[in-house]
mmCIF file of C-alpha atoms and ligand atoms in Angstrom:
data_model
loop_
_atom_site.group_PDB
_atom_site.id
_atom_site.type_symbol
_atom_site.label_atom_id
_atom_site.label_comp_id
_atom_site.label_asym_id
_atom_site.label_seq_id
_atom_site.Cartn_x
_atom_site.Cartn_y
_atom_site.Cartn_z
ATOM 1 C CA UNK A 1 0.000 0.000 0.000
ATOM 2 C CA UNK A 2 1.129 3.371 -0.920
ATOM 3 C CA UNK A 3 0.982 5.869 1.766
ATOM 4 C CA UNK A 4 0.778 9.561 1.303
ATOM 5 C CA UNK A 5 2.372 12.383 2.289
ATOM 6 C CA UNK A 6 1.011 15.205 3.725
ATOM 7 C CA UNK A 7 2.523 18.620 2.622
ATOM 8 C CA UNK A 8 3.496 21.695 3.883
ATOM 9 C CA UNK A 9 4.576 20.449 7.725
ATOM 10 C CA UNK A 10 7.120 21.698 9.701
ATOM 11 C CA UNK A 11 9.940 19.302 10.885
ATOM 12 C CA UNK A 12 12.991 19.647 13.459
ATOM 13 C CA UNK A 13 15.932 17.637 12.864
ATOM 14 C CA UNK A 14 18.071 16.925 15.609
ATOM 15 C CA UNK A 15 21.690 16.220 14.507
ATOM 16 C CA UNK A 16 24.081 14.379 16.670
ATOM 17 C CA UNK A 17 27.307 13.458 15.432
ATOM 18 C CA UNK A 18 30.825 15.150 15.481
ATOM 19 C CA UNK A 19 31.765 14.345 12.254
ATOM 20 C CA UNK A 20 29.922 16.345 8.803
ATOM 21 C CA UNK A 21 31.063 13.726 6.589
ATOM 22 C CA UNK A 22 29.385 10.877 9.049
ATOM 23 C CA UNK A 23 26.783 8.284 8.474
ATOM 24 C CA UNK A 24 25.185 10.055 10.569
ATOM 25 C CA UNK A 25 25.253 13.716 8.739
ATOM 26 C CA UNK A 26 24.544 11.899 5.721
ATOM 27 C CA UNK A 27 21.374 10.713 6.750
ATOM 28 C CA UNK A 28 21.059 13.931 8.291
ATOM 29 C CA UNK A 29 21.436 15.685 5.017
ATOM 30 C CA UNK A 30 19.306 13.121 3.130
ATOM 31 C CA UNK A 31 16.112 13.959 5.618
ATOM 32 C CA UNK A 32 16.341 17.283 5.128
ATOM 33 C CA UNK A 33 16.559 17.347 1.128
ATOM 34 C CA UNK A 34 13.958 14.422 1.057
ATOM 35 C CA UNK A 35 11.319 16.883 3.276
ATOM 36 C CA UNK A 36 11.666 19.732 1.762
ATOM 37 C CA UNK A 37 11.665 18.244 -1.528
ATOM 38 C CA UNK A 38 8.127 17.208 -0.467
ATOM 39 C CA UNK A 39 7.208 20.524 0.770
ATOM 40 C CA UNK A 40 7.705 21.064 4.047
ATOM 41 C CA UNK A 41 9.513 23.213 6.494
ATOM 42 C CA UNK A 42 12.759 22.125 7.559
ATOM 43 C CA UNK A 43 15.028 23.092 10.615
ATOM 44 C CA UNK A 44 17.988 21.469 11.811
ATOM 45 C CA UNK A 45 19.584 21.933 15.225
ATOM 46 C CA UNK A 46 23.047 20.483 14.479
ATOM 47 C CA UNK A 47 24.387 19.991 17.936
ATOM 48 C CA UNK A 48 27.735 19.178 17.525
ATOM 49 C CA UNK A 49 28.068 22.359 15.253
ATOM 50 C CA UNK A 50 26.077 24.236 17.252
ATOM 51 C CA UNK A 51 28.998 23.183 19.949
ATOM 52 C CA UNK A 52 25.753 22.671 21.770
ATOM 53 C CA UNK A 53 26.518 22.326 26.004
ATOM 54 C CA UNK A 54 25.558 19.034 27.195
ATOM 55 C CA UNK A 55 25.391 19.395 30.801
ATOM 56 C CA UNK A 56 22.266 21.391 32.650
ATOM 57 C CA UNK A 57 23.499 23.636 35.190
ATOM 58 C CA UNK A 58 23.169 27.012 36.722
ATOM 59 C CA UNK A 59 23.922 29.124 33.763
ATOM 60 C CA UNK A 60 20.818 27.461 32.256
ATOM 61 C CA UNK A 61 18.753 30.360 34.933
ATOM 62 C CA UNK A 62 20.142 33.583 34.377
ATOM 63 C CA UNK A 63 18.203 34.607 37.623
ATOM 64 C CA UNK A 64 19.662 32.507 39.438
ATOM 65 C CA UNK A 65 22.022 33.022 42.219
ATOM 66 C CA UNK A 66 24.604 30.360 44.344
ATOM 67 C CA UNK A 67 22.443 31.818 47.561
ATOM 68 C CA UNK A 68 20.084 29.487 46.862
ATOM 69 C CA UNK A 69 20.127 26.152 46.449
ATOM 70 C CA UNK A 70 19.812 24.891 43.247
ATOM 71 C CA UNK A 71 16.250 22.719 42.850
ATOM 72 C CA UNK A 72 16.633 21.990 39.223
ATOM 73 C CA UNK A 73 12.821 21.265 38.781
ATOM 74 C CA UNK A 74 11.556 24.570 41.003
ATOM 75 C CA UNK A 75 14.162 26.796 39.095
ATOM 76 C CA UNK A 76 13.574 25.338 35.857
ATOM 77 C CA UNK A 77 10.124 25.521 35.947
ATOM 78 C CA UNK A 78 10.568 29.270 36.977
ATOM 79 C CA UNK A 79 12.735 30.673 34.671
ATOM 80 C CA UNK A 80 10.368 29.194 31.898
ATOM 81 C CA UNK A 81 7.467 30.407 33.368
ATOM 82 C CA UNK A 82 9.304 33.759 33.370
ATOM 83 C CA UNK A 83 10.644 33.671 30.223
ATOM 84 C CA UNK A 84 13.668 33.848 31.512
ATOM 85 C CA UNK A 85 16.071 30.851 30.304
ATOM 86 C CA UNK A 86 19.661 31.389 28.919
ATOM 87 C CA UNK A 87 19.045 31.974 24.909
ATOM 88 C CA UNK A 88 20.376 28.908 23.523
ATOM 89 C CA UNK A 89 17.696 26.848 25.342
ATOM 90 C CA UNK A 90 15.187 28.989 24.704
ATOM 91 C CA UNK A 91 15.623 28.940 21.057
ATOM 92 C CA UNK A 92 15.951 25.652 21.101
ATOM 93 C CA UNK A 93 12.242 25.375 22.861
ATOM 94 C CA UNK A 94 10.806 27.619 20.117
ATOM 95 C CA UNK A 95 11.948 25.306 17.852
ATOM 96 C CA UNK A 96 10.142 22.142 19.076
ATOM 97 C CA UNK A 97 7.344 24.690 19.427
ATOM 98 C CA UNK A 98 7.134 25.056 16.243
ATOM 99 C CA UNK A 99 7.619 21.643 15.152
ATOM 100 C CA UNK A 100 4.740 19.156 13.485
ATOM 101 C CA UNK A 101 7.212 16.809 13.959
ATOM 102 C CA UNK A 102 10.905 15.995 15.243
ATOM 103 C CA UNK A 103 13.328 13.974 14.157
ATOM 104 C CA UNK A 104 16.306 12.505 16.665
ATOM 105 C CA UNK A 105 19.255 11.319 14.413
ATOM 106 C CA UNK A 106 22.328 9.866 16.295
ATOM 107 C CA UNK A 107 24.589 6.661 16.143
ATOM 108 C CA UNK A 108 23.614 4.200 19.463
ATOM 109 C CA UNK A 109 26.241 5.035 21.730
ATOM 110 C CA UNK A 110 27.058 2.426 24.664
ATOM 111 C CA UNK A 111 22.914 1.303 24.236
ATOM 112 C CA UNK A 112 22.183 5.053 24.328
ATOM 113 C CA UNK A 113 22.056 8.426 22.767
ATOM 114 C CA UNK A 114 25.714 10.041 22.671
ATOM 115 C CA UNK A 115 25.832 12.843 25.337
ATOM 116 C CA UNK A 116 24.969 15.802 23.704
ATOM 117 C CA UNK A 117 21.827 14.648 22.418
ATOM 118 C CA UNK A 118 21.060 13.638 26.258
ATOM 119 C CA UNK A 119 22.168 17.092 27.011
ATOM 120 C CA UNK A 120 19.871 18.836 24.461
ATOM 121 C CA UNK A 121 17.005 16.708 26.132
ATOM 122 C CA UNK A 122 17.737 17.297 29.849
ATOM 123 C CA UNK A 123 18.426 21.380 28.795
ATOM 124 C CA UNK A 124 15.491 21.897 26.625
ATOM 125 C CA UNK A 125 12.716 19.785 27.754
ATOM 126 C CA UNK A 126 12.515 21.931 30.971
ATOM 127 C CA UNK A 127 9.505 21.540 33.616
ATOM 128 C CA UNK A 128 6.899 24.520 32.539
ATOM 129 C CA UNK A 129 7.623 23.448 29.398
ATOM 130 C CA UNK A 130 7.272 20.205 28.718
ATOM 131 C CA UNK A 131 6.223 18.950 31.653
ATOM 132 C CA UNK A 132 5.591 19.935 35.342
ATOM 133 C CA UNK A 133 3.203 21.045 38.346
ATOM 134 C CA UNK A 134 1.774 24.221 36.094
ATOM 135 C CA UNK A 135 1.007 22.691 32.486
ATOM 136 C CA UNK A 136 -1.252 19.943 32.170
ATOM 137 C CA UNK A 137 -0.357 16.661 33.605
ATOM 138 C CA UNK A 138 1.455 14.278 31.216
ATOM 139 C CA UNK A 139 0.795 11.917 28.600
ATOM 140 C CA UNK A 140 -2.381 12.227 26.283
ATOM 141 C CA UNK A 141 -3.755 14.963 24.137
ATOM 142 C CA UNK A 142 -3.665 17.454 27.130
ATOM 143 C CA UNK A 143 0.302 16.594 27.084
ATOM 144 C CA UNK A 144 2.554 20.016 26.732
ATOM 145 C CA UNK A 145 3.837 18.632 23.203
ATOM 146 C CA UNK A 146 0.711 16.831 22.084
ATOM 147 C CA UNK A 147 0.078 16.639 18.217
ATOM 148 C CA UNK A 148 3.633 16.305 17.550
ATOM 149 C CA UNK A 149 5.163 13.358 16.141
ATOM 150 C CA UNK A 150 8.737 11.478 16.613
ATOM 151 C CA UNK A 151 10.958 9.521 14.911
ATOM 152 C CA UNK A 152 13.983 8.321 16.220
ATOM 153 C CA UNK A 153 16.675 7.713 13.381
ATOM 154 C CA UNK A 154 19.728 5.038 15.089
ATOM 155 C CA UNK A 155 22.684 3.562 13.772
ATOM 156 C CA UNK A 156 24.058 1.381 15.340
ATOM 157 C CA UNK A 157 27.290 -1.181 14.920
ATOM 158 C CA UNK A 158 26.015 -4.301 16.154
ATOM 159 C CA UNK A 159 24.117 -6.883 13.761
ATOM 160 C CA UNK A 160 20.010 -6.269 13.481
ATOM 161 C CA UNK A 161 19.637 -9.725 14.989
ATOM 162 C CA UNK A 162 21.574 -8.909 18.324
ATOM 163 C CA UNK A 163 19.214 -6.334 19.049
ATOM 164 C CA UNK A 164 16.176 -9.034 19.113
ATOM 165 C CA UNK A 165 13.943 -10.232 21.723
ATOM 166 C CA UNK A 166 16.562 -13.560 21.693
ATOM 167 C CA UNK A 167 19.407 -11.713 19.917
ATOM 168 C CA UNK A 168 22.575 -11.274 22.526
ATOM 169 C CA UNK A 169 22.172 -7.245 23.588
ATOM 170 C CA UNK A 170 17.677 -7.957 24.116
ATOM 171 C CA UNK A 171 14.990 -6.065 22.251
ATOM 172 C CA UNK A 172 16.034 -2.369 20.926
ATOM 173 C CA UNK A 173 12.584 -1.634 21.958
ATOM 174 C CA UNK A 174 14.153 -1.774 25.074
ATOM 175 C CA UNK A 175 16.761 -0.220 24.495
ATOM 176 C CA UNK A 176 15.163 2.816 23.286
ATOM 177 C CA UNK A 177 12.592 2.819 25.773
ATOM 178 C CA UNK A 178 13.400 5.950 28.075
ATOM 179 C CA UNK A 179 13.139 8.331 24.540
ATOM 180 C CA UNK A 180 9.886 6.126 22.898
ATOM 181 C CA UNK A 181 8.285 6.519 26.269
ATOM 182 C CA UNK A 182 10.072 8.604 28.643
ATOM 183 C CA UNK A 183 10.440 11.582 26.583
ATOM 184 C CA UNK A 184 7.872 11.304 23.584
ATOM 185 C CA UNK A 185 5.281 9.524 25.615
ATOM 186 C CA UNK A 186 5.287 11.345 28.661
ATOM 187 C CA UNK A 187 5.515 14.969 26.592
ATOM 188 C CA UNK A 188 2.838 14.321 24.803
ATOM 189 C CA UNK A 189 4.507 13.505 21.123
ATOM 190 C CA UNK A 190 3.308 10.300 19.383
ATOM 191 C CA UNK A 191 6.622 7.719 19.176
ATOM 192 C CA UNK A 192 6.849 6.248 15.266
ATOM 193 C CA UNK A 193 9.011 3.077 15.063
ATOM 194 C CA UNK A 194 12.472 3.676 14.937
ATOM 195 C CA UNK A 195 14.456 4.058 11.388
ATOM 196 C CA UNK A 196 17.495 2.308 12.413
ATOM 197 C CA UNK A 197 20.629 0.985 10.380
ATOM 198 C CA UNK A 198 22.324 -1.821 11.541
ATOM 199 C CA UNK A 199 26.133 -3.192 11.064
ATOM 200 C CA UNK A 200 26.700 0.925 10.766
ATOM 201 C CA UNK A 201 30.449 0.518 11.359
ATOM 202 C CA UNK A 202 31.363 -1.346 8.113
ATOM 203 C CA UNK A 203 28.638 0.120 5.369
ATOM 204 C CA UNK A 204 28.685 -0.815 2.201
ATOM 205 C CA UNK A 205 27.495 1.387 -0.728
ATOM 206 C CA UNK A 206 24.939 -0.489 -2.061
ATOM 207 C CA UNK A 207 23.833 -1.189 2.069
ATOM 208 C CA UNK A 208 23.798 3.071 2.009
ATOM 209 C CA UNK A 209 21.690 3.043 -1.051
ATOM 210 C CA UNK A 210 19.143 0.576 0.606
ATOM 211 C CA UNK A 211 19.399 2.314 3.536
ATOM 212 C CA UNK A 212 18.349 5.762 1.919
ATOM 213 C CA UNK A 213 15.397 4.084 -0.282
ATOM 214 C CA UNK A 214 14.351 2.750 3.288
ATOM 215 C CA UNK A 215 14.546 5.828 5.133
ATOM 216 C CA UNK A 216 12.913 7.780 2.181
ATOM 217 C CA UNK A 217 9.404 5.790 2.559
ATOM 218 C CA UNK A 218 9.247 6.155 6.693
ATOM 219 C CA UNK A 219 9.853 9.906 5.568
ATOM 220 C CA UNK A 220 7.331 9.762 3.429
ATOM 221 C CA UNK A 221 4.814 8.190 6.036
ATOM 222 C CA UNK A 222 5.783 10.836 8.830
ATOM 223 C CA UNK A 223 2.579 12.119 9.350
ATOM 224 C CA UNK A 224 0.733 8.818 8.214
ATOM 225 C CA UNK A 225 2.086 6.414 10.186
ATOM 226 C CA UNK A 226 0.337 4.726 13.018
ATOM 227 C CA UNK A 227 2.457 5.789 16.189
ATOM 228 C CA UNK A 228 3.966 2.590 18.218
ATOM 229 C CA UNK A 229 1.865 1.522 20.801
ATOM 230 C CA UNK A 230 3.143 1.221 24.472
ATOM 231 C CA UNK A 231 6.059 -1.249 24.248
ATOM 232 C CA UNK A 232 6.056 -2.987 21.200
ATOM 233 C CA UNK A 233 8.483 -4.605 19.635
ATOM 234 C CA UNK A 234 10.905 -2.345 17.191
ATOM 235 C CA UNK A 235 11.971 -3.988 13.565
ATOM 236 C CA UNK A 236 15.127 -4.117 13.069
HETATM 237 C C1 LIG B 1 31.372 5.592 22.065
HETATM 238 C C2 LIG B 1 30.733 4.554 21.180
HETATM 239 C C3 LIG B 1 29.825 3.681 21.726
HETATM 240 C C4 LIG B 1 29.161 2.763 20.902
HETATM 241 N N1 LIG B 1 28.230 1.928 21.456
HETATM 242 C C5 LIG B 1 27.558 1.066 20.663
HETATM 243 C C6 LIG B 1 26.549 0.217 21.203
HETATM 244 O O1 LIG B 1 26.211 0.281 22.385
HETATM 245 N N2 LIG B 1 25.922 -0.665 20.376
HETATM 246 C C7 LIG B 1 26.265 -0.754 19.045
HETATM 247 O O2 LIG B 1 25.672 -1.566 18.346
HETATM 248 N N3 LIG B 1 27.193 0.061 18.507
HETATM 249 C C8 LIG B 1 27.843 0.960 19.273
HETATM 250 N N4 LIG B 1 28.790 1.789 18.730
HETATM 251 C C9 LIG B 1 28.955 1.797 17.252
HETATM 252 C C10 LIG B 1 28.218 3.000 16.656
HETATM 253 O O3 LIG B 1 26.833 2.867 16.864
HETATM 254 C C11 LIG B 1 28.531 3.124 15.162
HETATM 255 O O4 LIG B 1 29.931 3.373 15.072
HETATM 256 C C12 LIG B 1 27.754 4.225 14.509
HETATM 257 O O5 LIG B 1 26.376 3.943 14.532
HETATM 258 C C13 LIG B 1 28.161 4.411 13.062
HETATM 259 O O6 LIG B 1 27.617 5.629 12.600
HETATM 260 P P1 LIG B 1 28.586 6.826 12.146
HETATM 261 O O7 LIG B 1 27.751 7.944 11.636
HETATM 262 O O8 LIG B 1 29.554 7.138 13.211
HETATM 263 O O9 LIG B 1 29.289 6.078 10.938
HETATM 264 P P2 LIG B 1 30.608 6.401 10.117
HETATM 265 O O10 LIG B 1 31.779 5.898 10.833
HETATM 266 O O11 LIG B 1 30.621 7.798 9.632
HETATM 267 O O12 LIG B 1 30.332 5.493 8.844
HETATM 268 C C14 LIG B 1 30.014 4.119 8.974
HETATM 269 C C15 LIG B 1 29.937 3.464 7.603
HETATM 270 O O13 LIG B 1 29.026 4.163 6.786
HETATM 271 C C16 LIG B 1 29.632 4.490 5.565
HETATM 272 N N5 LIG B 1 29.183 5.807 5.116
HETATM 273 C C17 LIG B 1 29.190 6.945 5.809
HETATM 274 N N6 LIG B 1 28.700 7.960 5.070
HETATM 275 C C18 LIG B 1 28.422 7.426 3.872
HETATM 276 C C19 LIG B 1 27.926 7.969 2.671
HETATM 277 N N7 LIG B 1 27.626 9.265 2.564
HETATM 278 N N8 LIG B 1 27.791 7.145 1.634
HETATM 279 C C20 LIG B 1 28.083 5.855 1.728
HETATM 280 N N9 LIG B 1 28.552 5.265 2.858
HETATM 281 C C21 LIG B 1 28.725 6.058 3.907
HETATM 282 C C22 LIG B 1 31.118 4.533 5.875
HETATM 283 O O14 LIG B 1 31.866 4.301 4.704
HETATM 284 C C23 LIG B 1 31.267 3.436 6.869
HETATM 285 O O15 LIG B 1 31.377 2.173 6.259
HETATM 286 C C24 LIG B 1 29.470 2.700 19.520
HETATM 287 C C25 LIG B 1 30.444 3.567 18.990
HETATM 288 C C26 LIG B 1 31.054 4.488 19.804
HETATM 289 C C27 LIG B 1 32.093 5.425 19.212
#
């Protein structure tokens, strides 16, 4: 069955990989031509370019002072409240506000995201914003991101069938679990299944070309496809 695409959208791409020349940026780059080819809005925060910092900490609350003890959730849900987060995050928030849909691409780094990415998360998805005591509670269509849609896009080096319910590392499902539900769930945003790329380290061309042709259709069924339901099982 073909399935259609919806125009005119607007789509964040998250970008984490050191490297421009990178699986990784490649895929990267191929999103973005292959969206707005289709006619939607594209923006790309490219972290490692950005030189994006990973770790939350005071500076994040310019109102802040070392008086007080740092609560991150009270201060964080303060200074968004107030408007009054450092700029980079705040941009960054506008951007997901914006978004119909974002995109997470990053290589699977010891069974996780690699820390930046984490960093962008724990930074950006602040309480006030995207959770937290003064915005609806979460999950559902009363969820601070509701109507947006996800798509994690993983490489990773290990073969797909290690990444199995009886494959040696367990289900990716798993494995991806704390973004799928922790972040997309709990925010609000509908988790699609995971694009992923296996055996990433050793690639060969005609492997990149299926890889693209594959990655091309999910594209195409961003804002068609059903989103996972709670804990299923990811392909591979
Ligand atoms: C710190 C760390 C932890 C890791 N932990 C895990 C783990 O827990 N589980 C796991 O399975 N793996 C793990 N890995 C492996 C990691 O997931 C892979 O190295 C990564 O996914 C490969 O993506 P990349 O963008 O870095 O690839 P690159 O090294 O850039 O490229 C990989 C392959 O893709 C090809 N390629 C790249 N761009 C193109 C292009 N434009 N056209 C054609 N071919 C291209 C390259 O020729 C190469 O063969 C880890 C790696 C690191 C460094």
């Amino acid at each position: 069955m073909t399935e259609t695409t919806e125009q005119g959208r607007k789509i964040l791409v998250v970008s984490a990989h050191p490297e421009p020349r990178s699986l990784n940026a490649s895929l990267t780059a191929f999103a973005v031509d292959h969206l707005r080819a289709a006619g939607h809005e594209v923006r790309v925060s490219d972290l490692y370019a950005m030189k994006w910092k990973a770790t939350l900490d005071a500076d994040d609350f310019p109102d802040h002072t070392p008086e007080r003890r740092l609560h991150v959730m009270d201060v964080s849900e303060e200074a968004t409240l107030a408007g009054h987060l450092s700029p980079d995050v705040a941009a960054e928030q506008e951007r997901v506000r914006w978004s119909d849909a974002v995109i997470m691409q990053f290589p699977l780094w010891w069974f996780s995201a690699p820390a930046i990415l984490k960093g962008w998360i724990d930074r950006v998805f602040t309480s006030g914003f995207a959770y937290g005591p003064a915005v609806p509670p979460p999950y559902g269509e009363s969820a601070p991101l509701a109507g947006r849609r996800a798509l994690l896009s993983v490489t990773y080096g290990a073969r797909a069938d290690s990444f199995s319910p009886d494959g040696v590392h367990g289900d990716l499902a798993h494995i991806l679990h704390p973004l799928q539900h922790g972040l997309f769930r709990f925010t609000g945003m509908a988790p699609l299944e995971p694009f992923t790329v296996s055996g990433a380290n050793a690639l060969a061309a005609e492997r990149f070309t299926e890889a693209r042709t594959a990655y091309a259709r999910r594209l195409d069924a961003l804002f068609t496809s059903a989103p996972v339901p709670l804990d299923a099982p990811i392909r591979s």
